[in-house]
Short mmCIF file of C-alpha atoms and ligand atoms in Angstrom, two decimals:
data_model
loop_
_atom_site.label_atom_id
_atom_site.label_comp_id
_atom_site.label_asym_id
_atom_site.label_seq_id
_atom_site.Cartn_x
_atom_site.Cartn_y
_atom_site.Cartn_z
CA UNK H 708 39.89 152.40 102.08
CA UNK H 709 43.49 151.72 102.17
CA UNK H 710 44.55 151.01 105.37
CA UNK H 711 47.87 151.45 105.47
CA UNK H 712 49.37 153.96 108.36
CA UNK H 713 50.21 153.11 111.99
CA UNK H 714 49.03 154.96 113.92
CA UNK H 715 49.06 153.59 117.87
CA UNK H 716 49.10 149.62 116.89
CA UNK H 717 46.34 150.28 114.54
CA UNK H 718 46.07 149.91 110.70
CA UNK H 719 44.53 153.16 109.69
CA UNK H 720 43.00 155.52 106.94
CA UNK H 721 43.78 158.69 106.10
CA UNK H 722 40.21 160.18 107.64
CA UNK H 723 39.00 161.80 104.80
CA UNK H 724 39.67 158.48 103.58
CA UNK H 725 41.24 160.09 100.26
CA UNK H 726 44.12 158.40 99.67
CA UNK H 727 47.10 158.12 96.29
CA UNK H 728 48.88 156.64 93.66
CA UNK H 729 51.86 154.72 93.91
CA UNK H 730 53.39 153.67 90.02
CA UNK H 731 56.32 151.53 88.94
CA UNK H 732 58.92 154.37 87.60
CA UNK H 733 59.76 151.52 84.88
CA UNK H 734 56.42 151.00 83.75
CA UNK H 735 54.32 153.70 85.05
CA UNK H 736 51.78 150.80 86.50
CA UNK H 737 50.19 151.14 89.23
CA UNK H 738 51.67 149.30 92.09
CA UNK H 739 49.54 150.51 94.96
CA UNK H 740 47.61 153.34 96.83
CA UNK H 741 48.75 155.29 100.52
CA UNK H 742 46.17 157.09 102.98
CA UNK H 743 46.81 160.74 101.80
CA UNK H 744 46.89 161.74 105.70
CA UNK H 745 47.66 165.13 106.67
CA UNK H 746 47.88 167.25 110.23
CA UNK H 747 44.93 165.97 112.39
CA UNK H 748 46.36 162.35 112.14
CA UNK H 749 50.12 164.06 112.75
CA UNK H 750 49.18 164.77 115.25
CA UNK H 751 47.75 161.38 116.81
CA UNK H 752 50.71 159.83 115.81
CA UNK H 753 52.38 161.85 118.08
CA UNK H 754 49.62 160.79 120.48
CA UNK H 755 50.18 157.30 120.85
CA UNK H 756 53.69 157.86 120.42
CA UNK H 757 54.05 159.80 123.38
CA UNK H 758 51.32 157.70 125.56
CA UNK H 759 54.24 154.53 124.33
CA UNK H 760 56.99 156.44 125.33
CA UNK H 761 57.78 155.04 129.87
CA UNK H 762 57.34 152.33 129.43
CA UNK H 763 58.81 151.93 126.02
CA UNK H 764 62.27 153.88 127.94
CA UNK H 765 61.18 151.47 131.31
CA UNK H 766 62.54 148.09 129.51
CA UNK H 767 65.57 146.57 129.84
CA UNK H 768 67.75 147.35 126.73
CA UNK H 769 68.18 143.04 126.47
CA UNK H 770 64.54 143.24 125.70
CA UNK H 771 64.41 146.22 123.25
CA UNK H 772 67.46 144.77 121.99
CA UNK H 773 66.07 140.99 121.95
CA UNK H 774 62.90 142.96 119.81
CA UNK H 775 65.18 144.74 117.38
CA UNK H 776 67.21 140.91 116.80
CA UNK H 777 63.53 139.58 115.70
CA UNK H 778 62.98 142.26 113.67
CA UNK H 779 66.63 141.70 112.27
CA UNK H 780 65.81 137.78 111.62
CA UNK H 781 62.47 138.51 109.40
CA UNK H 782 64.67 141.03 107.52
CA UNK H 783 66.22 137.89 105.99
CA UNK H 784 63.23 135.79 106.24
CA UNK H 785 61.39 138.36 104.21
CA UNK H 786 64.76 139.16 102.45
CA UNK H 787 63.50 138.39 99.16
CA UNK H 788 59.81 139.17 99.34
CA UNK H 789 60.71 142.85 100.22
CA UNK H 790 63.43 143.41 97.59
CA UNK H 791 60.68 142.82 95.07
CA UNK H 792 58.47 145.57 96.75
CA UNK H 793 61.58 147.48 96.61
CA UNK H 794 62.59 147.34 93.21
CA UNK H 795 58.84 147.61 91.94
CA UNK H 796 58.11 150.78 93.82
CA UNK H 797 61.69 151.95 92.97
CA UNK H 798 63.33 150.86 90.49
CA UNK H 799 67.11 149.45 91.11
CA UNK H 800 68.09 146.74 90.02
CA UNK H 801 66.94 143.16 92.69
CA UNK H 802 70.85 143.15 93.30
CA UNK H 803 70.45 146.47 94.50
CA UNK H 804 67.76 145.93 96.26
CA UNK H 805 69.02 142.40 98.41
CA UNK H 806 72.02 145.16 99.60
CA UNK H 807 69.92 147.69 100.70
CA UNK H 808 67.95 144.94 102.99
CA UNK H 809 70.96 143.03 104.03
CA UNK H 810 71.90 146.91 104.57
CA UNK H 811 68.75 147.65 106.53
CA UNK H 812 69.36 144.36 108.61
CA UNK H 813 72.32 145.27 109.63
CA UNK H 814 71.23 148.76 111.78
CA UNK H 815 68.98 146.99 113.74
CA UNK H 816 71.95 144.42 114.26
CA UNK H 817 74.10 147.45 114.98
CA UNK H 818 71.95 149.13 117.22
CA UNK H 819 71.02 146.09 118.56
CA UNK H 820 74.63 145.39 120.31
CA UNK H 821 75.21 148.91 120.30
CA UNK H 822 72.41 149.53 123.12
CA UNK H 823 73.48 147.05 125.73
CA UNK H 824 76.53 149.29 126.33
CA UNK H 825 75.44 152.34 127.03
CA UNK H 826 76.58 153.09 130.57
CA UNK H 827 76.35 156.28 132.66
CA UNK H 828 79.72 158.21 133.31
CA UNK H 829 81.48 159.36 136.25
CA UNK H 830 84.39 162.10 136.05
CA UNK H 831 85.80 162.84 138.65
CA UNK H 832 84.62 166.37 140.87
CA UNK H 833 86.62 166.87 143.94
CA UNK H 834 83.43 166.66 147.13
CA UNK H 835 81.29 165.46 144.76
CA UNK H 836 80.15 162.91 143.10
CA UNK H 837 78.87 163.13 139.69
CA UNK H 838 77.05 160.67 137.51
CA UNK H 839 76.39 161.04 133.48
CA UNK H 840 73.24 159.67 133.34
CA UNK H 841 71.85 158.95 129.09
CA UNK H 842 68.32 159.48 128.97
CA UNK H 843 66.66 159.05 125.08
CA UNK H 844 65.18 161.68 124.59
CA UNK H 845 61.43 160.93 124.05
CA UNK H 846 58.85 161.10 120.99
CA UNK H 847 61.34 161.35 117.93
CA UNK H 848 59.80 162.07 114.14
CA UNK H 849 61.89 160.77 111.10
CA UNK H 850 61.37 161.77 107.33
CA UNK H 851 62.79 159.87 104.66
CA UNK H 852 63.35 160.01 100.93
CA UNK H 853 62.74 157.97 98.25
CA UNK H 854 66.31 156.69 97.26
CA UNK H 855 66.94 154.10 99.80
CA UNK H 856 63.30 153.60 101.28
CA UNK H 857 63.64 151.22 103.65
CA UNK H 858 67.53 151.80 104.76
CA UNK H 859 67.05 155.48 105.14
CA UNK H 860 64.03 154.37 107.70
CA UNK H 861 65.99 151.29 109.20
CA UNK H 862 69.27 154.09 109.66
CA UNK H 863 66.48 156.01 112.33
CA UNK H 864 64.39 153.24 113.65
CA UNK H 865 67.30 151.17 114.90
CA UNK H 866 69.24 153.71 116.82
CA UNK H 867 65.84 155.71 118.23
CA UNK H 868 64.05 152.13 119.07
CA UNK H 869 67.43 150.83 120.64
CA UNK H 870 67.88 153.43 122.88
CA UNK H 871 63.73 154.00 124.46
CA UNK H 872 62.68 156.41 122.00
CA UNK H 873 58.98 156.24 120.41
CA UNK H 874 58.98 157.30 116.62
CA UNK H 875 56.46 159.21 114.01
CA UNK H 876 57.96 158.22 110.58
CA UNK H 877 57.14 159.59 107.63
CA UNK H 878 58.70 158.37 104.15
CA UNK H 879 58.36 159.69 100.96
CA UNK H 880 55.38 159.87 98.76
CA UNK H 881 57.07 157.95 95.86
CA UNK H 882 57.87 154.61 98.03
CA UNK H 883 55.37 154.35 101.31
CA UNK H 884 54.94 150.68 100.08
CA UNK H 885 58.67 149.55 101.27
CA UNK H 886 58.31 151.84 104.81
CA UNK H 887 54.57 150.05 105.62
CA UNK H 888 56.34 146.74 105.04
CA UNK H 889 59.24 146.97 107.26
CA UNK H 890 56.96 148.26 110.05
CA UNK H 891 54.55 144.73 109.30
CA UNK H 892 57.46 143.17 110.28
CA UNK H 893 58.51 145.49 112.91
CA UNK H 894 54.77 144.83 114.85
CA UNK H 895 54.86 141.42 113.91
CA UNK H 896 58.80 140.99 116.03
CA UNK H 897 57.36 142.37 118.94
CA UNK H 898 57.32 146.13 118.86
CA UNK H 899 54.81 147.62 121.77
CA UNK H 900 52.04 149.48 119.82
CA UNK H 901 52.34 153.10 120.14
CA UNK H 902 56.65 152.53 119.55
CA UNK H 903 56.43 153.16 116.04
CA UNK H 904 53.22 154.96 113.68
CA UNK H 905 53.35 155.61 110.55
CA UNK H 906 51.95 158.43 108.41
CA UNK H 907 52.26 159.25 104.83
CA UNK H 908 50.38 161.83 102.20
CA UNK H 909 50.78 165.32 102.61
CA UNK H 910 54.74 166.44 103.81
CA UNK H 911 54.62 170.04 104.54
CA UNK H 912 51.02 168.96 106.35
CA UNK H 913 52.49 166.68 108.74
CA UNK H 914 55.89 168.57 109.07
CA UNK H 915 54.64 171.49 110.44
CA UNK H 916 52.42 169.31 112.50
CA UNK H 917 55.18 167.56 114.03
CA UNK H 918 57.38 170.93 114.78
CA UNK H 919 54.32 172.60 116.38
CA UNK H 920 54.04 169.48 118.87
CA UNK H 921 56.28 170.04 121.79
CA UNK H 922 56.31 166.43 122.34
CA UNK H 923 58.10 165.57 119.62
CA UNK H 924 61.80 166.50 120.89
CA UNK H 925 64.31 165.32 117.62
CA UNK H 926 63.94 165.19 114.00
CA UNK H 927 66.26 162.79 111.84
CA UNK H 928 65.40 163.95 107.98
CA UNK H 929 67.62 162.34 105.13
CA UNK H 930 66.77 164.02 101.94
CA UNK H 931 67.49 167.52 100.02
CA UNK H 932 69.05 170.93 101.94
CA UNK H 933 65.91 172.70 101.06
CA UNK H 934 63.85 170.93 103.23
CA UNK H 935 66.52 170.39 106.00
CA UNK H 936 66.34 173.97 106.26
CA UNK H 937 63.00 174.60 106.31
CA UNK H 938 63.07 171.71 109.10
CA UNK H 939 65.71 173.80 111.39
CA UNK H 940 63.82 177.29 110.35
CA UNK H 941 60.51 174.93 111.78
CA UNK H 942 62.10 173.93 114.72
CA UNK H 943 63.10 177.38 116.30
CA UNK H 944 59.71 177.00 118.05
CA UNK H 945 60.07 174.21 120.54
CA UNK H 946 63.85 173.75 119.80
CA UNK H 947 63.74 170.30 118.56
CA UNK H 948 67.14 168.38 118.49
CA UNK H 949 68.21 167.46 114.86
CA UNK H 950 70.36 165.68 112.38
CA UNK H 951 69.92 166.41 108.78
CA UNK H 952 71.63 164.17 106.23
CA UNK H 953 71.05 166.15 103.41
CA UNK H 954 72.66 166.75 99.35
CA UNK H 955 75.67 165.65 98.68
CA UNK H 956 78.34 166.25 95.88
CA UNK H 957 80.78 163.76 96.21
CA UNK H 958 84.15 164.59 94.17
CA UNK H 959 86.76 161.79 93.36
CA UNK H 960 90.22 162.08 93.05
CA UNK H 961 92.42 160.07 90.64
CA UNK H 962 96.38 160.25 91.57
CA UNK H 963 98.80 159.79 89.44
CA UNK H 964 100.05 157.18 91.39
CA UNK H 965 96.85 154.81 90.61
CA UNK H 966 95.98 152.07 88.44
CA UNK H 967 93.53 153.60 85.55
CA UNK H 968 92.10 149.88 85.89
CA UNK H 969 91.45 150.01 89.70
CA UNK H 970 90.73 153.44 89.47
CA UNK H 971 87.16 152.65 87.29
CA UNK H 972 86.38 149.57 89.22
CA UNK H 973 86.08 152.30 92.61
CA UNK H 974 84.22 154.44 90.16
CA UNK H 975 81.84 152.44 88.34
CA UNK H 976 81.15 150.97 91.74
CA UNK H 977 80.91 154.16 93.46
CA UNK H 978 78.62 156.05 90.45
CA UNK H 979 76.08 153.74 89.18
CA UNK H 980 74.53 152.21 92.34
CA UNK H 981 70.90 152.92 91.90
CA UNK H 982 71.36 154.95 89.11
CA UNK H 983 73.24 157.37 90.57
CA UNK H 984 70.57 158.41 92.79
CA UNK H 985 72.23 157.81 95.87
CA UNK H 986 73.87 161.19 97.90
CA UNK H 987 77.02 159.82 98.56
CA UNK H 988 77.98 158.57 95.03
CA UNK H 989 79.92 160.77 93.00
CA UNK H 990 79.16 163.54 91.31
CA UNK H 991 82.49 165.47 90.22
CA UNK H 992 85.67 163.13 88.68
CA UNK H 993 89.16 165.22 89.13
CA UNK H 994 91.58 162.83 87.52
CA UNK H 995 95.22 163.59 87.74
CA UNK H 996 96.49 164.80 84.17
CA UNK H 997 99.14 161.53 83.83
CA UNK H 998 96.10 159.40 83.80
CA UNK H 999 93.09 161.52 82.57
CA UNK H 1000 92.69 160.18 78.97
CA UNK H 1001 93.14 157.32 79.41
CA UNK H 1002 90.36 157.39 82.54
CA UNK H 1003 88.64 158.75 80.26
CA UNK H 1004 88.22 156.23 78.25
CA UNK H 1005 88.01 153.40 79.73
CA UNK H 1006 85.52 155.18 82.00
CA UNK H 1007 83.05 155.33 79.25
CA UNK H 1008 83.15 152.36 77.22
CA UNK H 1009 83.00 150.65 80.63
CA UNK H 1010 79.48 153.03 81.20
CA UNK H 1011 78.52 152.28 77.37
CA UNK H 1012 78.08 148.99 78.28
CA UNK H 1013 75.54 149.57 81.13
CA UNK H 1014 72.26 147.50 80.70
CA UNK H 1015 69.09 149.79 81.66
CA UNK H 1016 65.41 148.11 82.43
CA UNK H 1017 63.16 147.26 84.60
CA UNK H 1018 65.17 146.39 88.00
CA UNK H 1019 63.61 142.96 87.79
CA UNK H 1020 64.72 141.85 84.84
CA UNK H 1021 68.15 139.43 84.57
CA UNK H 1022 71.72 141.41 83.82
CA UNK H 1023 70.18 144.82 84.04
CA UNK H 1024 72.37 147.62 85.65
CA UNK H 1025 70.75 151.00 85.48
CA UNK H 1026 66.91 151.52 86.48
CA UNK H 1027 65.25 154.37 85.95
CA UNK H 1028 65.05 157.96 87.51
CA UNK H 1029 62.44 158.04 89.97
CA UNK H 1030 60.36 160.16 88.40
CA UNK H 1031 59.74 162.62 85.45
CA UNK H 1032 61.00 165.75 87.60
CA UNK H 1033 64.10 163.79 88.35
CA UNK H 1034 65.11 163.20 84.88
CA UNK H 1035 64.64 166.45 83.17
CA UNK H 1036 66.86 167.74 86.44
CA UNK H 1037 69.30 165.04 85.15
CA UNK H 1038 69.03 166.07 80.79
CA UNK H 1039 68.83 170.05 82.37
CA UNK H 1040 72.42 169.29 83.74
CA UNK H 1041 74.00 167.61 80.86
CA UNK H 1042 72.47 170.49 78.11
CA UNK H 1043 74.07 172.94 80.61
CA UNK H 1044 77.27 171.52 81.13
CA UNK H 1045 77.26 171.28 77.00
CA UNK H 1046 76.06 174.64 76.62
CA UNK H 1047 79.37 175.18 79.21
CA UNK H 1048 81.72 173.79 76.40
CA UNK H 1049 81.38 170.15 78.42
CA UNK H 1050 82.21 167.81 75.58
CA UNK H 1051 80.12 164.52 75.69
CA UNK H 1052 82.52 161.38 75.19
CA UNK H 1053 79.51 158.89 76.18
CA UNK H 1054 75.37 159.44 76.80
CA UNK H 1055 74.47 162.40 76.77
CA UNK H 1056 70.52 161.50 76.16
CA UNK H 1057 67.63 159.47 77.14
CA UNK H 1058 67.69 156.14 76.80
CA UNK H 1059 64.64 154.14 75.24
CA UNK H 1060 63.62 151.17 76.44
CA UNK H 1061 60.92 149.32 74.51
CA UNK H 1062 58.33 149.08 75.58
CA UNK H 1063 58.68 150.75 78.94
CA UNK H 1064 58.44 154.92 80.50
CA UNK H 1065 60.47 157.71 79.08
CA UNK H 1066 62.44 157.82 81.73
CA UNK H 1067 65.96 156.15 81.68
CA UNK H 1068 69.01 158.47 81.28
CA UNK H 1069 72.01 157.08 79.29
CA UNK H 1070 75.32 156.72 81.55
CA UNK H 1071 77.26 160.09 80.54
CA UNK H 1072 80.21 161.01 80.89
CA UNK H 1073 81.80 164.39 80.13
CA UNK H 1074 85.03 166.06 79.73
CA UNK H 1075 86.27 169.72 79.93
CA UNK H 1076 84.30 170.64 83.02
CA UNK H 1077 84.10 173.45 84.08
CA UNK H 1078 83.48 175.01 88.14
CA UNK H 1079 80.70 177.15 85.90
CA UNK H 1080 78.87 173.97 85.19
CA UNK H 1081 75.74 173.24 87.01
CA UNK H 1082 76.78 169.56 87.20
CA UNK H 1083 80.07 171.04 88.91
CA UNK H 1084 77.88 172.82 91.74
CA UNK H 1085 74.44 171.15 92.05
CA UNK H 1086 73.18 167.21 92.34
CA UNK H 1087 72.84 165.92 89.52
CA UNK H 1088 71.37 162.94 90.89
CA UNK H 1089 71.76 160.81 87.50
CA UNK H 1090 74.08 158.74 86.18
CA UNK H 1091 76.41 161.53 84.90
CA UNK H 1092 80.09 161.95 85.02
CA UNK H 1093 81.31 165.04 85.12
CA UNK H 1094 85.31 164.72 84.63
CA UNK H 1095 88.02 167.57 85.70
CA UNK H 1096 92.10 167.38 84.92
CA UNK H 1097 94.58 168.35 87.74
CA UNK H 1098 97.96 168.62 88.11
CA UNK H 1099 99.07 168.43 91.91
CA UNK H 1100 97.72 167.58 95.01
CA UNK H 1101 96.55 171.29 95.95
CA UNK H 1102 95.13 172.13 93.07
CA UNK H 1103 92.93 169.01 93.08
CA UNK H 1104 92.26 169.26 97.24
CA UNK H 1105 91.20 173.25 96.33
CA UNK H 1106 89.02 172.06 93.19
CA UNK H 1107 87.30 169.40 95.78
CA UNK H 1108 86.55 171.67 98.25
CA UNK H 1109 84.86 174.25 96.31
CA UNK H 1110 81.87 173.02 97.88
CA UNK H 1111 79.18 174.32 99.65
CA UNK H 1112 78.11 170.85 100.42
CA UNK H 1113 80.48 168.25 102.32
CA UNK H 1114 78.95 164.81 102.89
CA UNK H 1115 81.01 162.75 101.13
CA UNK H 1116 84.66 161.69 98.20
CA UNK H 1117 86.42 159.76 97.16
CA UNK H 1118 90.30 159.25 96.50
CA UNK H 1119 92.31 156.76 94.53
CA UNK H 1120 96.23 157.03 95.80
CA UNK H 1121 98.00 153.93 97.94
CA UNK H 1122 100.81 156.51 98.53
CA UNK H 1123 99.93 156.58 102.33
CA UNK H 1124 101.49 159.86 103.38
CA UNK H 1125 98.88 161.76 101.23
CA UNK H 1126 95.83 158.99 102.70
CA UNK H 1127 96.97 160.34 106.19
CA UNK H 1128 96.56 163.87 105.40
CA UNK H 1129 93.05 163.62 103.95
CA UNK H 1130 91.07 163.36 107.22
CA UNK H 1131 92.34 167.69 107.86
CA UNK H 1132 92.53 168.56 104.10
CA UNK H 1133 89.11 167.10 102.25
CA UNK H 1134 85.80 168.98 103.77
CA UNK H 1135 83.57 166.57 103.82
CA UNK H 1136 81.75 163.49 107.06
CA UNK H 1137 82.96 160.09 105.02
CA UNK H 1138 85.96 160.02 102.68
CA UNK H 1139 86.44 156.38 100.68
CA UNK H 1140 90.17 155.46 99.97
CA UNK H 1141 90.17 153.16 97.41
CA UNK H 1142 86.55 152.21 98.61
CA UNK H 1143 83.67 152.57 97.17
CA UNK H 1144 81.40 151.92 99.56
CA UNK H 1145 82.35 153.60 102.68
CA UNK H 1146 79.30 153.70 104.34
CA UNK H 1147 77.83 151.07 106.94
CA UNK H 1148 76.46 150.43 109.97
CA UNK H 1149 78.89 149.85 112.55
CA UNK H 1150 80.65 153.84 111.78
CA UNK H 1151 79.37 157.80 111.44
CA UNK H 1152 77.74 158.82 108.73
CA UNK H 1153 77.21 161.98 107.81
CA UNK H 1154 77.96 165.93 105.87
CA UNK H 1155 79.40 168.91 107.34
CA UNK H 1156 78.47 172.15 105.76
CA UNK H 1157 75.13 172.28 103.54
CA UNK H 1158 75.58 168.40 103.47
CA UNK H 1159 73.67 168.89 107.48
CA UNK H 1160 74.66 167.50 110.45
CA UNK H 1161 74.17 164.77 112.85
CA UNK H 1162 75.51 161.29 112.75
CA UNK H 1163 73.95 157.73 111.86
CA UNK H 1164 75.76 154.60 112.77
CA UNK H 1165 77.19 152.96 115.81
CA UNK H 1166 77.09 154.22 118.96
CA UNK H 1167 77.33 157.93 117.61
CA UNK H 1168 74.16 156.96 115.38
CA UNK H 1169 72.28 156.44 119.08
CA UNK H 1170 73.83 159.04 120.85
CA UNK H 1171 71.50 161.03 118.39
CA UNK H 1172 68.24 159.98 120.18
CA UNK H 1173 69.89 160.25 123.79
CA UNK H 1174 70.69 163.70 126.34
CA UNK H 1175 72.78 163.71 128.68
CA UNK H 1176 71.47 164.42 132.37
CA UNK H 1177 74.21 165.71 135.13
CA UNK H 1178 73.67 164.31 138.39
CA UNK H 1179 75.52 166.53 140.77
CA UNK H 1180 75.37 164.36 144.66
CA UNK H 1181 77.47 166.23 147.64
CA UNK H 1182 77.32 163.26 149.91
CA UNK H 1183 76.32 164.25 153.46
CA UNK H 1184 79.47 163.27 155.44
CA UNK H 1185 81.77 165.69 152.99
CA UNK H 1186 78.98 168.51 153.40
P1 LIG O 2536 64.44 165.03 97.26
O1 LIG O 2536 64.22 165.74 96.35
O2 LIG O 2536 65.06 164.15 97.57
O3 LIG O 2536 62.66 163.69 96.33
P2 LIG O 2536 63.49 165.67 100.12
O4 LIG O 2536 63.72 166.67 100.79
O5 LIG O 2536 61.80 166.86 98.64
O6 LIG O 2536 64.15 165.55 98.96
O7 LIG O 2536 62.23 164.89 99.94
C1 LIG O 2536 63.05 164.30 101.11
C2 LIG O 2536 61.69 163.83 102.07
O8 LIG O 2536 61.15 164.99 102.27
C3 LIG O 2536 60.24 163.50 101.85
O9 LIG O 2536 59.82 162.22 102.91
C4 LIG O 2536 59.25 164.30 101.25
O10 LIG O 2536 57.70 163.83 101.65
C5 LIG O 2536 59.69 165.33 103.03
N1 LIG O 2536 59.68 166.75 102.40
C6 LIG O 2536 59.50 167.12 101.09
N2 LIG O 2536 59.56 168.97 101.39
C7 LIG O 2536 58.91 169.26 103.30
C8 LIG O 2536 58.33 169.15 104.36
N3 LIG O 2536 57.90 170.58 103.49
N4 LIG O 2536 57.93 169.79 105.04
C9 LIG O 2536 58.88 168.23 105.49
N5 LIG O 2536 58.81 166.56 104.90
C10 LIG O 2536 59.22 167.48 103.25
#
């Protein structure tokens, strides 16, 4: 039996003994099996987290920080081993897998530092002594996606553990092995039994068990807007707090003062990370008319030169799409755009890679895009660059904000006045100005509108796992 679920410090299988296969998306080779657990195992995970909460919350912050630092150190010593596993089950190139381990590590480091500075506050109220205290919410549930299997978990584990919460975790069906490997290292780093619990299996049964359990006080979810909405409806029963990091549809706006070469560098770095399967990667390119043709031709030739293949092979830029449904979605978005008048400048189709699964999509640049196209309104989650031109800033802002999503946006300009205006004018939670990688562990990450709410990163991320308690005292002498 596969015994890779973690409940109360013990590695266990599903009650039924059932398990499911994990396949390398590049080769279709089976690389592991994990328990196919459900509601009952999920409930026992909450029992364990609930039982471990008081003792973990009562530990001095400095001791919890030591555990986080020990885990961060393991992510340094085991970086290559973890990266190899991540590439095997997720498909991304090894260099990106290593960068993901580093990104994950930084959340443990930042949370370890930040939890030491959480203090009570004393607002001044006439005739009273008021203390605003912060305490951990209790048991927190985390549900994570497959695109950054280690980093997404780290973003949720690090702040929760740092402030004294205990957790029940469910990784995505496609990528549970990296999550299990991270939890193994966490346990080796001194995390007490029950503080972290991990269950793999039926997403809706596990999710429902946690929503229906009033001991779970917080849900942190990264994934699709549809599932985020279901969780929000489910959380209504027990009024659990939510952090929802949902779909994105980032615009990238290149203004007339930009250098084309620099704009293309930024586009390449932001767009093709993880083969475009990144919630903050640009999904719509808005290019000023003066630069449009030069930008298109440069982006197309650089895109066409990207190498597809197994992530563990040297020189590979793009891995496979995560599964058949993912590549079908990319294909249908491109077909829809072509039907509605888009022109394919490069790519536009699957790319056969000798000896590998049929799950690679050619880097694609589309021009003459319009707002009615699916690729212009929905997250494509693949290596596709739909492009439109604009003539002035107002038009660009209106086009950029014309989306139900509001996670990230990118702007290429050196106009300081314009940069100052962006925070109010662009309706997204994150704005990268000449910056293809605006997500770092010490700053808030999260969206607005249908991209959800709540923030991960820095002290803002820790606040999501803390509740405020007002202690208002009338002292005997002043009665
Ligand atoms: P994606 O489209 O990126 O795969 P999903 O929202 O489907 O995004 O998946 C993200 C995470 O949500 C995964 O861990 C998945 O198992 C989980 N999930 C999917 N459906 C549900 C559900 N009904 N309840 C709880 N979790 C779910």
